[in-house]
Short mmCIF file of C-alpha atoms in Angstrom, two decimals:
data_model
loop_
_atom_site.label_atom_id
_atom_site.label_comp_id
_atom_site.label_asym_id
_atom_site.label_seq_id
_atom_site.Cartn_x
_atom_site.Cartn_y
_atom_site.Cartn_z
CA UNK J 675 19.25 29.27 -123.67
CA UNK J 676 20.64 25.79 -123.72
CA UNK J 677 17.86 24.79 -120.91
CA UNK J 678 15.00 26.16 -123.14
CA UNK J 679 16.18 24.60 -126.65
CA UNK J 680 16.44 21.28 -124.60
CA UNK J 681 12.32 21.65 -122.77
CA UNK J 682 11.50 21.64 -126.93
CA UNK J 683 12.32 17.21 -126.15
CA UNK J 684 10.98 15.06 -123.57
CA UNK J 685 13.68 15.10 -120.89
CA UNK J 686 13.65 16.01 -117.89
CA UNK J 687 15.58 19.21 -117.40
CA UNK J 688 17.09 21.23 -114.00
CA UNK J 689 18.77 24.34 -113.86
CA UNK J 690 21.04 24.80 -110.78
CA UNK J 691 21.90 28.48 -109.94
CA UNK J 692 23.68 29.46 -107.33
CA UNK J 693 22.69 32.58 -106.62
CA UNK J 694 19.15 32.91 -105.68
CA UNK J 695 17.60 34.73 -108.64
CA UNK J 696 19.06 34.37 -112.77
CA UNK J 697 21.27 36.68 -113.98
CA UNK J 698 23.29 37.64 -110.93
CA UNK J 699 26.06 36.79 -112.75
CA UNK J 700 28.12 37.38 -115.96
CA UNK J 701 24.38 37.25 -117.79
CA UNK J 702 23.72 41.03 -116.69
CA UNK J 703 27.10 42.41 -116.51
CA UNK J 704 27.62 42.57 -120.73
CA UNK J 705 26.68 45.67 -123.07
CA UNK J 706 23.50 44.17 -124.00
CA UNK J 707 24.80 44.61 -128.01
CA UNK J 708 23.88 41.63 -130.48
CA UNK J 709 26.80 41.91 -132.61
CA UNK J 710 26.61 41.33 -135.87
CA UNK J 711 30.00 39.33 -136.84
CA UNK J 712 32.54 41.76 -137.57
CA UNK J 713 35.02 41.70 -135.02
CA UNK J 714 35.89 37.78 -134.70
CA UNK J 715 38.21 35.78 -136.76
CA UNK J 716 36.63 34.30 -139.80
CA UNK J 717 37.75 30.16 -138.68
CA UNK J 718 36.91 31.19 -134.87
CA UNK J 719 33.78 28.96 -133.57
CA UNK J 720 32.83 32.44 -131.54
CA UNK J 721 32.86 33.97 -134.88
CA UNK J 722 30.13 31.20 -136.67
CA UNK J 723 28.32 31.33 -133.52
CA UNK J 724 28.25 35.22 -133.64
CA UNK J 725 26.28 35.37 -136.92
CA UNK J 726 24.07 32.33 -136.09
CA UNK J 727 23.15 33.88 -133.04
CA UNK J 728 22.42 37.29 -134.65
CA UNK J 729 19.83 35.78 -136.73
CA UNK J 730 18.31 33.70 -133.82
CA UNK J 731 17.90 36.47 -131.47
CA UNK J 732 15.47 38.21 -133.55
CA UNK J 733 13.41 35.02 -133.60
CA UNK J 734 13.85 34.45 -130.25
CA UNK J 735 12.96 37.74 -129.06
CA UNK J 736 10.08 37.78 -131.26
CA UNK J 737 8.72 34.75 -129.41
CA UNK J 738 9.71 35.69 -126.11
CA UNK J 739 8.41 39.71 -126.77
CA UNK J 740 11.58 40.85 -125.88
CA UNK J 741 12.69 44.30 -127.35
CA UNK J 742 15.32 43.87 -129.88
CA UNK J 743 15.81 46.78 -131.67
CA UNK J 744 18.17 46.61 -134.66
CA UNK J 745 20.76 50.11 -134.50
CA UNK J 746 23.81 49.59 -136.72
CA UNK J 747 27.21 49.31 -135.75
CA UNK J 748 30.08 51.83 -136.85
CA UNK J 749 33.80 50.70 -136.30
CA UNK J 750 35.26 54.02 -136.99
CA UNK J 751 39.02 55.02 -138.45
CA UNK J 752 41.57 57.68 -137.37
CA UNK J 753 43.79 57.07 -139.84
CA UNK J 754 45.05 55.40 -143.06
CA UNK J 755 46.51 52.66 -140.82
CA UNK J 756 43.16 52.29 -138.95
CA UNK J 757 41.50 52.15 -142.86
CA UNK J 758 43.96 49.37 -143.75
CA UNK J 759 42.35 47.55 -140.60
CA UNK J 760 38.69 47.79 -141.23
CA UNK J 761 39.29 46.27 -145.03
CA UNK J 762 40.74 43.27 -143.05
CA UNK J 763 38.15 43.25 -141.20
CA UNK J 764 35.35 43.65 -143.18
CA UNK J 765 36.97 40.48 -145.27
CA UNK J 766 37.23 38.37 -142.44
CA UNK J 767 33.30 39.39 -141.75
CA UNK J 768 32.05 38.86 -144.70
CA UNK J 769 34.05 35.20 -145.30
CA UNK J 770 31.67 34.75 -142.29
CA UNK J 771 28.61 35.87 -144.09
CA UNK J 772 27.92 39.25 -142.18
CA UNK J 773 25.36 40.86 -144.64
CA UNK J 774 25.63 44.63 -146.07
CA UNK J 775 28.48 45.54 -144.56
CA UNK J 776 29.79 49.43 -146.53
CA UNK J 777 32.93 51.30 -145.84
CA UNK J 778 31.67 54.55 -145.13
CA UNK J 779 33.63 57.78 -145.76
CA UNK J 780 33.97 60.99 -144.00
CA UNK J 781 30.94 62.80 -145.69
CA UNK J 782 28.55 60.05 -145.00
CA UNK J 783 29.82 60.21 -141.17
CA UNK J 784 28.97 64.21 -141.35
CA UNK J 785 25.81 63.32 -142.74
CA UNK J 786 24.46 60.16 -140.38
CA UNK J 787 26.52 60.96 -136.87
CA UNK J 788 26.99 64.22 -136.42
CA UNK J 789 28.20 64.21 -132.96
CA UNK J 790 31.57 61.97 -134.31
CA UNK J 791 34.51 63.48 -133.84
CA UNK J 792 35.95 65.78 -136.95
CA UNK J 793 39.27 63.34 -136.53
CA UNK J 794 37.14 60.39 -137.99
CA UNK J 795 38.01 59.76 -141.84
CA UNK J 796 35.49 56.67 -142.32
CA UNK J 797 34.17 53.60 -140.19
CA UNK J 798 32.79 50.34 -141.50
CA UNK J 799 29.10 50.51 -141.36
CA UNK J 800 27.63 47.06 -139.89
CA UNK J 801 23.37 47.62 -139.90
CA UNK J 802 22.20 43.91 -138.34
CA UNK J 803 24.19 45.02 -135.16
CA UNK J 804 21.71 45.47 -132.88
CA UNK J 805 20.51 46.21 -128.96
CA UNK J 806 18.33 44.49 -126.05
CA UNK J 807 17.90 43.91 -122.61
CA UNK J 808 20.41 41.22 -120.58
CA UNK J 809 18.22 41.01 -118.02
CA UNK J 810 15.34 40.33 -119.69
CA UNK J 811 16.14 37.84 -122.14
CA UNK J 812 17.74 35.87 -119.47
CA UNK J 813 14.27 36.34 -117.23
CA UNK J 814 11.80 35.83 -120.10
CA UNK J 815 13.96 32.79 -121.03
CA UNK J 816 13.63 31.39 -117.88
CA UNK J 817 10.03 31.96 -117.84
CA UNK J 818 9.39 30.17 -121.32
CA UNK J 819 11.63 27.31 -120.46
CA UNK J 820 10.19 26.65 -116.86
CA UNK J 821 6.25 26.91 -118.73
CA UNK J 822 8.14 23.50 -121.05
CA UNK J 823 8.79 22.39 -118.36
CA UNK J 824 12.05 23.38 -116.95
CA UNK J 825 12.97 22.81 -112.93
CA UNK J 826 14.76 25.86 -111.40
CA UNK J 827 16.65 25.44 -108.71
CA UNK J 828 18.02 28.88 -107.57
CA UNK J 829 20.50 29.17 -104.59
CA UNK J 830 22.18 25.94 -104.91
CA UNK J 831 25.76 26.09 -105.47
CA UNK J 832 27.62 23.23 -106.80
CA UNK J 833 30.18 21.78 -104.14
CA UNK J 834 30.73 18.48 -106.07
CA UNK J 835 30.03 15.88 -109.06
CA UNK J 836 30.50 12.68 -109.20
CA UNK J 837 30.41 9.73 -111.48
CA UNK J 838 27.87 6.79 -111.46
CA UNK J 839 28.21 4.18 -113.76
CA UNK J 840 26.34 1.45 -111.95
CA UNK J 841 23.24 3.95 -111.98
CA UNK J 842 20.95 4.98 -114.78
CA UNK J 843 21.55 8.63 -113.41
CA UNK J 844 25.12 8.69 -114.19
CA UNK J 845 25.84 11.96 -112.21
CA UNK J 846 25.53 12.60 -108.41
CA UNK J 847 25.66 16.56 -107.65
CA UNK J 848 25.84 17.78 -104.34
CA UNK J 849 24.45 21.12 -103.86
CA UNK J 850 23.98 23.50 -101.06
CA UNK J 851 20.94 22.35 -100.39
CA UNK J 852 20.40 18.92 -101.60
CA UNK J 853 21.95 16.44 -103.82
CA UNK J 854 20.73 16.04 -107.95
CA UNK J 855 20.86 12.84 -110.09
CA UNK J 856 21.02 12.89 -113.93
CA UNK J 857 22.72 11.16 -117.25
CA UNK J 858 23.28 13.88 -118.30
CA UNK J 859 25.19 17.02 -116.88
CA UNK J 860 25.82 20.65 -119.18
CA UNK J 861 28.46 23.12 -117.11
CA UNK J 862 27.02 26.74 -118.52
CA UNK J 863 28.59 28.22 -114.76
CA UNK J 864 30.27 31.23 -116.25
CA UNK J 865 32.95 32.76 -114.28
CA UNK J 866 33.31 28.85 -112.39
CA UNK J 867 33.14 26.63 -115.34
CA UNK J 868 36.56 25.72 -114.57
CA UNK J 869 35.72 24.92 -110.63
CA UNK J 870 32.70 22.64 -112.12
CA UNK J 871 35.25 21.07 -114.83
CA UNK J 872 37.92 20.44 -111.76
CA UNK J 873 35.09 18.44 -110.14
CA UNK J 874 35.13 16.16 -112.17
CA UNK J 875 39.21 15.51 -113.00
CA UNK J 876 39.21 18.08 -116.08
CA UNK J 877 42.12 20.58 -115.65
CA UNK J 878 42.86 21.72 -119.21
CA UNK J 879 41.57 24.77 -119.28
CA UNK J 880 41.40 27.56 -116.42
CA UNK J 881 38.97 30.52 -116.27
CA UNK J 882 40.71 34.60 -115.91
CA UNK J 883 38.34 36.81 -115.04
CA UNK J 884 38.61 40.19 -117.13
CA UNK J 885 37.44 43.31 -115.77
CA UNK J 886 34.99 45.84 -117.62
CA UNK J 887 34.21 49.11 -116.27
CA UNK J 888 31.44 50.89 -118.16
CA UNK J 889 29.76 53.95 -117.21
CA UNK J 890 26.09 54.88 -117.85
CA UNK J 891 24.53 58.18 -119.02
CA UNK J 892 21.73 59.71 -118.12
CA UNK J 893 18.73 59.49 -120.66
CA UNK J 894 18.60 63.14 -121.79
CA UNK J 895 22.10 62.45 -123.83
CA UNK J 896 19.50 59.50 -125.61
CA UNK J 897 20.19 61.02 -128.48
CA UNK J 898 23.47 61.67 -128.50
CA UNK J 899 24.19 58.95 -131.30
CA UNK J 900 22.74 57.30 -133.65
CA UNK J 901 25.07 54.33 -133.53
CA UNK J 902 27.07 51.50 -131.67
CA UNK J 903 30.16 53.63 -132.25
CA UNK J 904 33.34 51.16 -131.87
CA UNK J 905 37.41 51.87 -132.40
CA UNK J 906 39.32 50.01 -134.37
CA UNK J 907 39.92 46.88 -131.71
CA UNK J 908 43.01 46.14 -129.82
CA UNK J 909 44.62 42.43 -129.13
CA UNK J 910 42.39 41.74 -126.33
CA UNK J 911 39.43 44.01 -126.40
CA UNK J 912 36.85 45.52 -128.77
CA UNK J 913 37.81 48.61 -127.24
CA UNK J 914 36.23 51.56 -125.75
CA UNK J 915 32.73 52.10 -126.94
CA UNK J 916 29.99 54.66 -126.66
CA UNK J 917 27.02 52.04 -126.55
CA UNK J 918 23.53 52.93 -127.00
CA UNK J 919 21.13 50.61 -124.60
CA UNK J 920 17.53 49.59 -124.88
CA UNK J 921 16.35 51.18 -122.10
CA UNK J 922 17.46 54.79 -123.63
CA UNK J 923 20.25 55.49 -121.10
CA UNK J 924 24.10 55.95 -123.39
CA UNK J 925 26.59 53.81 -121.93
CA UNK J 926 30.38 54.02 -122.32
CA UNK J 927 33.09 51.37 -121.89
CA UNK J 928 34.51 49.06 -120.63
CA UNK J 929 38.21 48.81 -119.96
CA UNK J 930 39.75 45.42 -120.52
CA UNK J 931 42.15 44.64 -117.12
CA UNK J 932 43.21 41.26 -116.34
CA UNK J 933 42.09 40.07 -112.21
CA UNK J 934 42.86 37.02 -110.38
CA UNK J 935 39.67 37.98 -108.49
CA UNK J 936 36.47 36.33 -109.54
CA UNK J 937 34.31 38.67 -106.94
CA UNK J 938 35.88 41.88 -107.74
CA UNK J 939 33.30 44.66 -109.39
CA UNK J 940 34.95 47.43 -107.92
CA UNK J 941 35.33 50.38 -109.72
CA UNK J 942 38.25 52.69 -109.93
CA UNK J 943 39.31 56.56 -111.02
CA UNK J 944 41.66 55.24 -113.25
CA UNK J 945 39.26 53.14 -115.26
CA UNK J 946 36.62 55.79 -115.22
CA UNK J 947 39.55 58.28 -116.54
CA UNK J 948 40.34 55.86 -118.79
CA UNK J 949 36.98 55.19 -120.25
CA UNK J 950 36.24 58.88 -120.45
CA UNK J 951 39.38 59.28 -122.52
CA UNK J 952 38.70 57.03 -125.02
CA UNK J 953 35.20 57.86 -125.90
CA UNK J 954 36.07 61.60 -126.37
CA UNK J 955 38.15 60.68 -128.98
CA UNK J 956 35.13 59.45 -130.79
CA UNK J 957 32.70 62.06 -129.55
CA UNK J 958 33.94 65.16 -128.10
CA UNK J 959 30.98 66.28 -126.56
CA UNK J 960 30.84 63.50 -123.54
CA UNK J 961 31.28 65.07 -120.12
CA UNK J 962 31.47 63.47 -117.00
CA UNK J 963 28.75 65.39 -115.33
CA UNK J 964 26.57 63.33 -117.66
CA UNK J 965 27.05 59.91 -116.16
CA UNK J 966 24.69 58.92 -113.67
CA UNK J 967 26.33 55.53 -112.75
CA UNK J 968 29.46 53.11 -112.69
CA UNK J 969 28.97 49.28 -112.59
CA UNK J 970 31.85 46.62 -113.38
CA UNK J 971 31.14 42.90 -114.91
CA UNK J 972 34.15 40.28 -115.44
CA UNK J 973 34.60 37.99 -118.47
CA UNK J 974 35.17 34.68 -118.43
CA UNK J 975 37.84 34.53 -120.11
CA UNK J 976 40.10 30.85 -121.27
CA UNK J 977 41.48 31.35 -124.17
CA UNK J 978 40.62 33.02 -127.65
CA UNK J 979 38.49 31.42 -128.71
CA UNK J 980 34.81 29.26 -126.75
CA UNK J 981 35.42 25.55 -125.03
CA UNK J 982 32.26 23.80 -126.00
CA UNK J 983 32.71 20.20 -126.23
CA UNK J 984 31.80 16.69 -124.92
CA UNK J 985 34.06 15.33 -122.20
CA UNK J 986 35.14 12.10 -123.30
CA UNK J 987 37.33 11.51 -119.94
CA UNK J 988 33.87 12.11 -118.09
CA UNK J 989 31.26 10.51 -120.54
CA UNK J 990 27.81 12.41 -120.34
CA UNK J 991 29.23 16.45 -118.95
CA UNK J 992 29.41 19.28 -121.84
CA UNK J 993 31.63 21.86 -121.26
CA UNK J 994 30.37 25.69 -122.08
CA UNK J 995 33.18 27.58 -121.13
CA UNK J 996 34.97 31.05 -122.27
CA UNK J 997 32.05 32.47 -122.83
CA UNK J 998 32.87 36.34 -123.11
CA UNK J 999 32.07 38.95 -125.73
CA UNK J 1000 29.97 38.22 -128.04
CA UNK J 1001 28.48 35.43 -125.74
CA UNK J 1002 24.90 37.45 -125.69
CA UNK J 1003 24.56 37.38 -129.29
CA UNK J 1004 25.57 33.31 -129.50
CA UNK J 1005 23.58 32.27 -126.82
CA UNK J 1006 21.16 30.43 -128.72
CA UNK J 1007 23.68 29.33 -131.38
CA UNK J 1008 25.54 28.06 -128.12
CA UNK J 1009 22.24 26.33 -127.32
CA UNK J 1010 21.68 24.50 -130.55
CA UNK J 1011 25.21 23.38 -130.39
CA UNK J 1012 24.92 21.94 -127.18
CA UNK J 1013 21.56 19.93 -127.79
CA UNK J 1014 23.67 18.76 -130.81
CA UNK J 1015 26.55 17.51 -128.87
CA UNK J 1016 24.27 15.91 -126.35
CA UNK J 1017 22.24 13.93 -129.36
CA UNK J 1018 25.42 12.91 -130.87
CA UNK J 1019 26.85 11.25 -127.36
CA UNK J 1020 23.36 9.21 -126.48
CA UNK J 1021 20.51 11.91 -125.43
CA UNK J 1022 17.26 10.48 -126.87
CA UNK J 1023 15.59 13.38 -128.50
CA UNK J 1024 12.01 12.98 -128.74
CA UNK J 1025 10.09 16.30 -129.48
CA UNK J 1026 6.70 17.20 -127.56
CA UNK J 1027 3.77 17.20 -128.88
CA UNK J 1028 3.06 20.62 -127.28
CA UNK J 1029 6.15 23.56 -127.13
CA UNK J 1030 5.24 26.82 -125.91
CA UNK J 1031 7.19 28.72 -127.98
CA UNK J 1032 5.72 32.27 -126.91
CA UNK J 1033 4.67 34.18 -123.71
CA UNK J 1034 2.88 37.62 -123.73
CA UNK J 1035 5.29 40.32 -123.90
CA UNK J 1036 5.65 42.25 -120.45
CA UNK J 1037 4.19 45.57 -120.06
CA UNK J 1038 6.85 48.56 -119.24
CA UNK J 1039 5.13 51.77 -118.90
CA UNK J 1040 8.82 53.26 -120.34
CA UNK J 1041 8.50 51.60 -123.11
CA UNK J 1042 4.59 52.69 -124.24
CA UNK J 1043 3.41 55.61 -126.19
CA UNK J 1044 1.45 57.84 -123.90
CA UNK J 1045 -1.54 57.19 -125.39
CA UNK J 1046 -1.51 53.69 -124.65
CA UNK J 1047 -0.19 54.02 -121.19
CA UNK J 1048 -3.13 55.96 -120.72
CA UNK J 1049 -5.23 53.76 -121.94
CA UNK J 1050 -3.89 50.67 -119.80
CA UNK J 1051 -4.53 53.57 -116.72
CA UNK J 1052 -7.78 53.50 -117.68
CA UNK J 1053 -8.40 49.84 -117.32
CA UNK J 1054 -6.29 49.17 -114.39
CA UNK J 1055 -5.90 52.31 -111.95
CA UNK J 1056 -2.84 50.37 -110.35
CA UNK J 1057 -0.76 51.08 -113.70
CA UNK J 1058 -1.43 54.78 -112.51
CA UNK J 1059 0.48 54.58 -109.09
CA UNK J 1060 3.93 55.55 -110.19
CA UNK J 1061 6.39 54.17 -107.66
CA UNK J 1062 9.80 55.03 -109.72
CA UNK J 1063 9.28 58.72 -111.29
CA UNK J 1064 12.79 58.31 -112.64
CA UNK J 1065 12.12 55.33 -115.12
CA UNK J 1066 8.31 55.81 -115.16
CA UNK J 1067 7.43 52.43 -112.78
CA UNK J 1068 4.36 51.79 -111.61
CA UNK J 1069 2.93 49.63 -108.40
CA UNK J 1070 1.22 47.24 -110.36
CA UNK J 1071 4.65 46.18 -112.65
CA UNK J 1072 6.42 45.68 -109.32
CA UNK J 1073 4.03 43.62 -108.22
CA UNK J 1074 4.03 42.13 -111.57
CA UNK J 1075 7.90 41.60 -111.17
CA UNK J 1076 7.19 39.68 -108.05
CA UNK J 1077 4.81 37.32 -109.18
CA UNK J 1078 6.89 36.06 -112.32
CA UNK J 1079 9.57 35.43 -109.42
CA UNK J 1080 11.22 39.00 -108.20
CA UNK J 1081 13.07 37.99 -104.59
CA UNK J 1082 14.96 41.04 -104.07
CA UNK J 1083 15.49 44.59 -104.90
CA UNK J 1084 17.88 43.81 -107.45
CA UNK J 1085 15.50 40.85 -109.45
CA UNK J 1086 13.01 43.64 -109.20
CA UNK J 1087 15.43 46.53 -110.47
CA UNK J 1088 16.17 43.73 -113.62
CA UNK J 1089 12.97 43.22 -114.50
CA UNK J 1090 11.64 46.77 -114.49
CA UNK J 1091 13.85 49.45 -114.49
CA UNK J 1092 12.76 50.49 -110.81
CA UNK J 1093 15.46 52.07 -109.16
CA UNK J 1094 17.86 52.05 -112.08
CA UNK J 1095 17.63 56.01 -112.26
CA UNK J 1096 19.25 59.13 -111.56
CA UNK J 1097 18.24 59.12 -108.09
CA UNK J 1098 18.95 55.26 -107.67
CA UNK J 1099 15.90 54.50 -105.67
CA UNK J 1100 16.40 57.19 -103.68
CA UNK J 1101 12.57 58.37 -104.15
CA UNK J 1102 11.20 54.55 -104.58
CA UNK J 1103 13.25 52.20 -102.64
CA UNK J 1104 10.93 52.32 -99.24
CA UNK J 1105 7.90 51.88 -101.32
CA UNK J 1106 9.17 48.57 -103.37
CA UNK J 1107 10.08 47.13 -100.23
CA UNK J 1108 6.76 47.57 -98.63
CA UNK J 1109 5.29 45.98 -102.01
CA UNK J 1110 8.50 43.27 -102.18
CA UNK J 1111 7.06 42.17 -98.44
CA UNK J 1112 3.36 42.30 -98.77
CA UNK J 1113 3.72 40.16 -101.71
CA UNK J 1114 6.47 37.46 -100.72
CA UNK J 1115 4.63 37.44 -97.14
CA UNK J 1116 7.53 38.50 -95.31
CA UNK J 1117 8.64 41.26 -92.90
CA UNK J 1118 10.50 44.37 -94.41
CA UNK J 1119 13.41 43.38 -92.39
CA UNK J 1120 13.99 40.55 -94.60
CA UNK J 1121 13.85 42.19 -98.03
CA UNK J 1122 17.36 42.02 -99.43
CA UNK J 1123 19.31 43.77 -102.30
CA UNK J 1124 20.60 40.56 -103.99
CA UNK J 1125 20.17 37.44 -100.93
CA UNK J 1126 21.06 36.41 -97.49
CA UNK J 1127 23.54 39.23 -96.15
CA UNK J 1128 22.68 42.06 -98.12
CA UNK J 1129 19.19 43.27 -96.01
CA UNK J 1130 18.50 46.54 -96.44
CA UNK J 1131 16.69 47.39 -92.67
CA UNK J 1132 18.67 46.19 -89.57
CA UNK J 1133 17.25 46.90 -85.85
CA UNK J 1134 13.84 46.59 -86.69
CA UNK J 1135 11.18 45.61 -84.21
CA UNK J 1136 11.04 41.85 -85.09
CA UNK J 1137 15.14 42.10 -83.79
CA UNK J 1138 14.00 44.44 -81.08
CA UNK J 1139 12.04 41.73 -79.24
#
């Protein structure tokens, strides 16, 4: 986000990732909700930036043609205590200018989700809440920002940064594969913001990683709610939710456990107990049998509240930092923050004459009417040769996928849907890597789920000699 709001100015811009396609990292593993404001405190920054970022998404997405589709949020009560908490909370929303929010009573529940547990004796009704796709917001970003002229430079990890001040490019940073110059430096690394910030003599804040298990249904329970259906929330955590996605498939979670681990996605019995628990509280009718499969992110967590800030002790590096729930929705608040902070400590800003604010929205099969899918058949036979059955994938979007800069079975899964199904590429995985190859010009052997050391085919010919 930050790297697109800045390719609106002549600069120029590089993005170094260190894994070898975007959104390996913290980017996918969220709940892809754009929350609408109600669960931060009113004179938190993540709180302004929440509601900011709620009404910039729908631009955004607009422009990018990224589904956002706008579902409501209920925070629902159990008791009179619980009811006491939800008029704080819809105060402390509304002092931050969250529109329409209602306190809805047991009737209207009865009436609008059905499936709700009989226990539930109101919920504060939040409508701008709303749903889209991680992944691809964070691809069709990088697509928009690299046509303004954006540099990408996947798989290069940071190993060090270093000040300049004879040179004009006040920052040397030594990557993996090559070593970067620039007078300006923004550290947006996630989970390792604090290893970036320790680079360069900043120790003030230190990154724990918080674990979030969340389990996904499978798409016949679709329309199991109407609603983002939230608890009351604890200290730490929004709590267990029952989270409706924009690809169709229900998804429950996450648990909320502290890890000194910044690699650990494993997922447990307890958490899925845990998880399972929770939501049946809200709606009974959730079985296990329903949930097709587990997946674990980590926040970055430092604090209560976001680090974003100039570094006056290293003049030139912005800190983004602590970005966890609702860091999706303030993205491009985040963004305009950042450009703001950069202006106000010597960036030039001069805007182009020419911004590409749009790109064509990708075509998703999933996501047509049949009629139209039939249609696009009609004029391109290749739409016709359905590779995933599960998600409704065809040859041609794979192929698609590749082209706007799909590496790997995973950047392909991201971008598409293709093996994100029941059978989890059990019926499609052969076939995407024959397509993956053809198209990158390499052997199957070298097709990989997510980079170097994760090939899928070992022993193969080329090995045999």
């Amino acid at each position: 986000s930050v790297a697109r709001e800045l390719s609106r100015y002549k600069l120029r811009i590089a993005v170094l990732e260190k894994e070898i396609e975007p959104a390996f990292g913290v980017s996918k593993s969220n709940s892809g909700i754009i929350h609408p404001g109600t669960q931060n405190h009113f004179q938190s920054l993540k709180g302004r930036l929440c509601v900011r970022g709620n009404e910039l998404t729908r631009v955004i997405a607009g422009e990018l043609g990224v589904d956002f589709k706008e579902v409501g949020e209920l925070i629902v009560a159990f008791s009179e205590d619980d009811l006491n908490r939800l008029m704080q909370i819809k105060r402390d929303a509304e002092m931050l200018g969250v529109p329409r929010l209602e306190i809805v009573g047991r009737g209207w529940l009865v009436r609008n989700e059905p499936n709700l547990s009989r226990d539930a004796v109101a919920a504060l009704y939040a409508p701008t809440a709303g749903i889209i796709s991680p992944y691809r917001l964070v691809y069709d970003l990088c697509e928009n920002a690299e046509k303004n002229g954006v540099e990408f430079y996947p798989g290069h990890a940071v190993s060090a940064v270093h000040r300049r001040n004879s040179s004009p490019r006040g920052f040397e940073i030594v990557t993996s594969r090559g070593v970067f110059g620039s007078r300006f430096l923004i550290n947006c690394a996630g989970l390792f913001a604090d290893e970036i910030a320790g680079m360069a003599g900043i120790f003030d804040f230190k990154i724990h990683p918080r674990k979030g298990e969340e389990f996904i249904l499978d798409k016949k329970k679709r329309n199991m709610t109407r609603y983002l259906l939230f608890p009351v929330p604890s200290g730490n955590s929004k709590g267990i939710l029952v989270i409706k996605t924009a690809d169709g498939n229900p998804m429950i979670g996450p648990t909320a456990d502290d890890t000194g681990d910044k690699y650990d996605l494993s997922t447990s019995d307890e958490g899925f107990r845990k998880v399972l628990s929770g939501v049946k509280k809200m709606v009974p009718s959730i079985d296990g049998s329903d949930i097709i499969a587990y997946f674990a992110g980590l926040r970055p967590v430092a604090g209560d509240d976001f680090i974003i800030r100039h570094e006056n002790s290293f003049p030139g590096l912005v800190t983004v930092a602590g970005i966890q729930s609702p860091g999706l929705t303030c993205a491009p608040a985040i963004a305009l923050l950042a450009v703001d902070i950069l202006k106000k400590h010597g960036l030039g800003l001069r805007k182009k004459s020419v911004f590409y604010a749009h790109r064509r929205k990708t075509r998703h099969l999933f996501a047509m009417p049949l009629a139209q899918a039939k249609n696009l058949i009609k004029k391109d036979r290749a739409y016709g040769d359905i590779v995933c059955r599960c998600e409704m994938v065809s040859a041609q979007e794979v192929r698609e996928a590749v082209e706007r800069g799909a590496k790997t079975l995973d950047g392909i899964k991201f971008r598409t849907r293709a093996q994100a199904g029941r059978c989890h590429g059990s019926f499609c995985t052969t076939r995407i890597m024959k397509i993956l190859a053809e198209e990158s010009g390499i052997a199957v052997t070298a097709v990989t789920k997510r980079g170097e050391g994760t090939e899928i085919v070992k022993g193969g010919r080329e090995e045999q000699g």
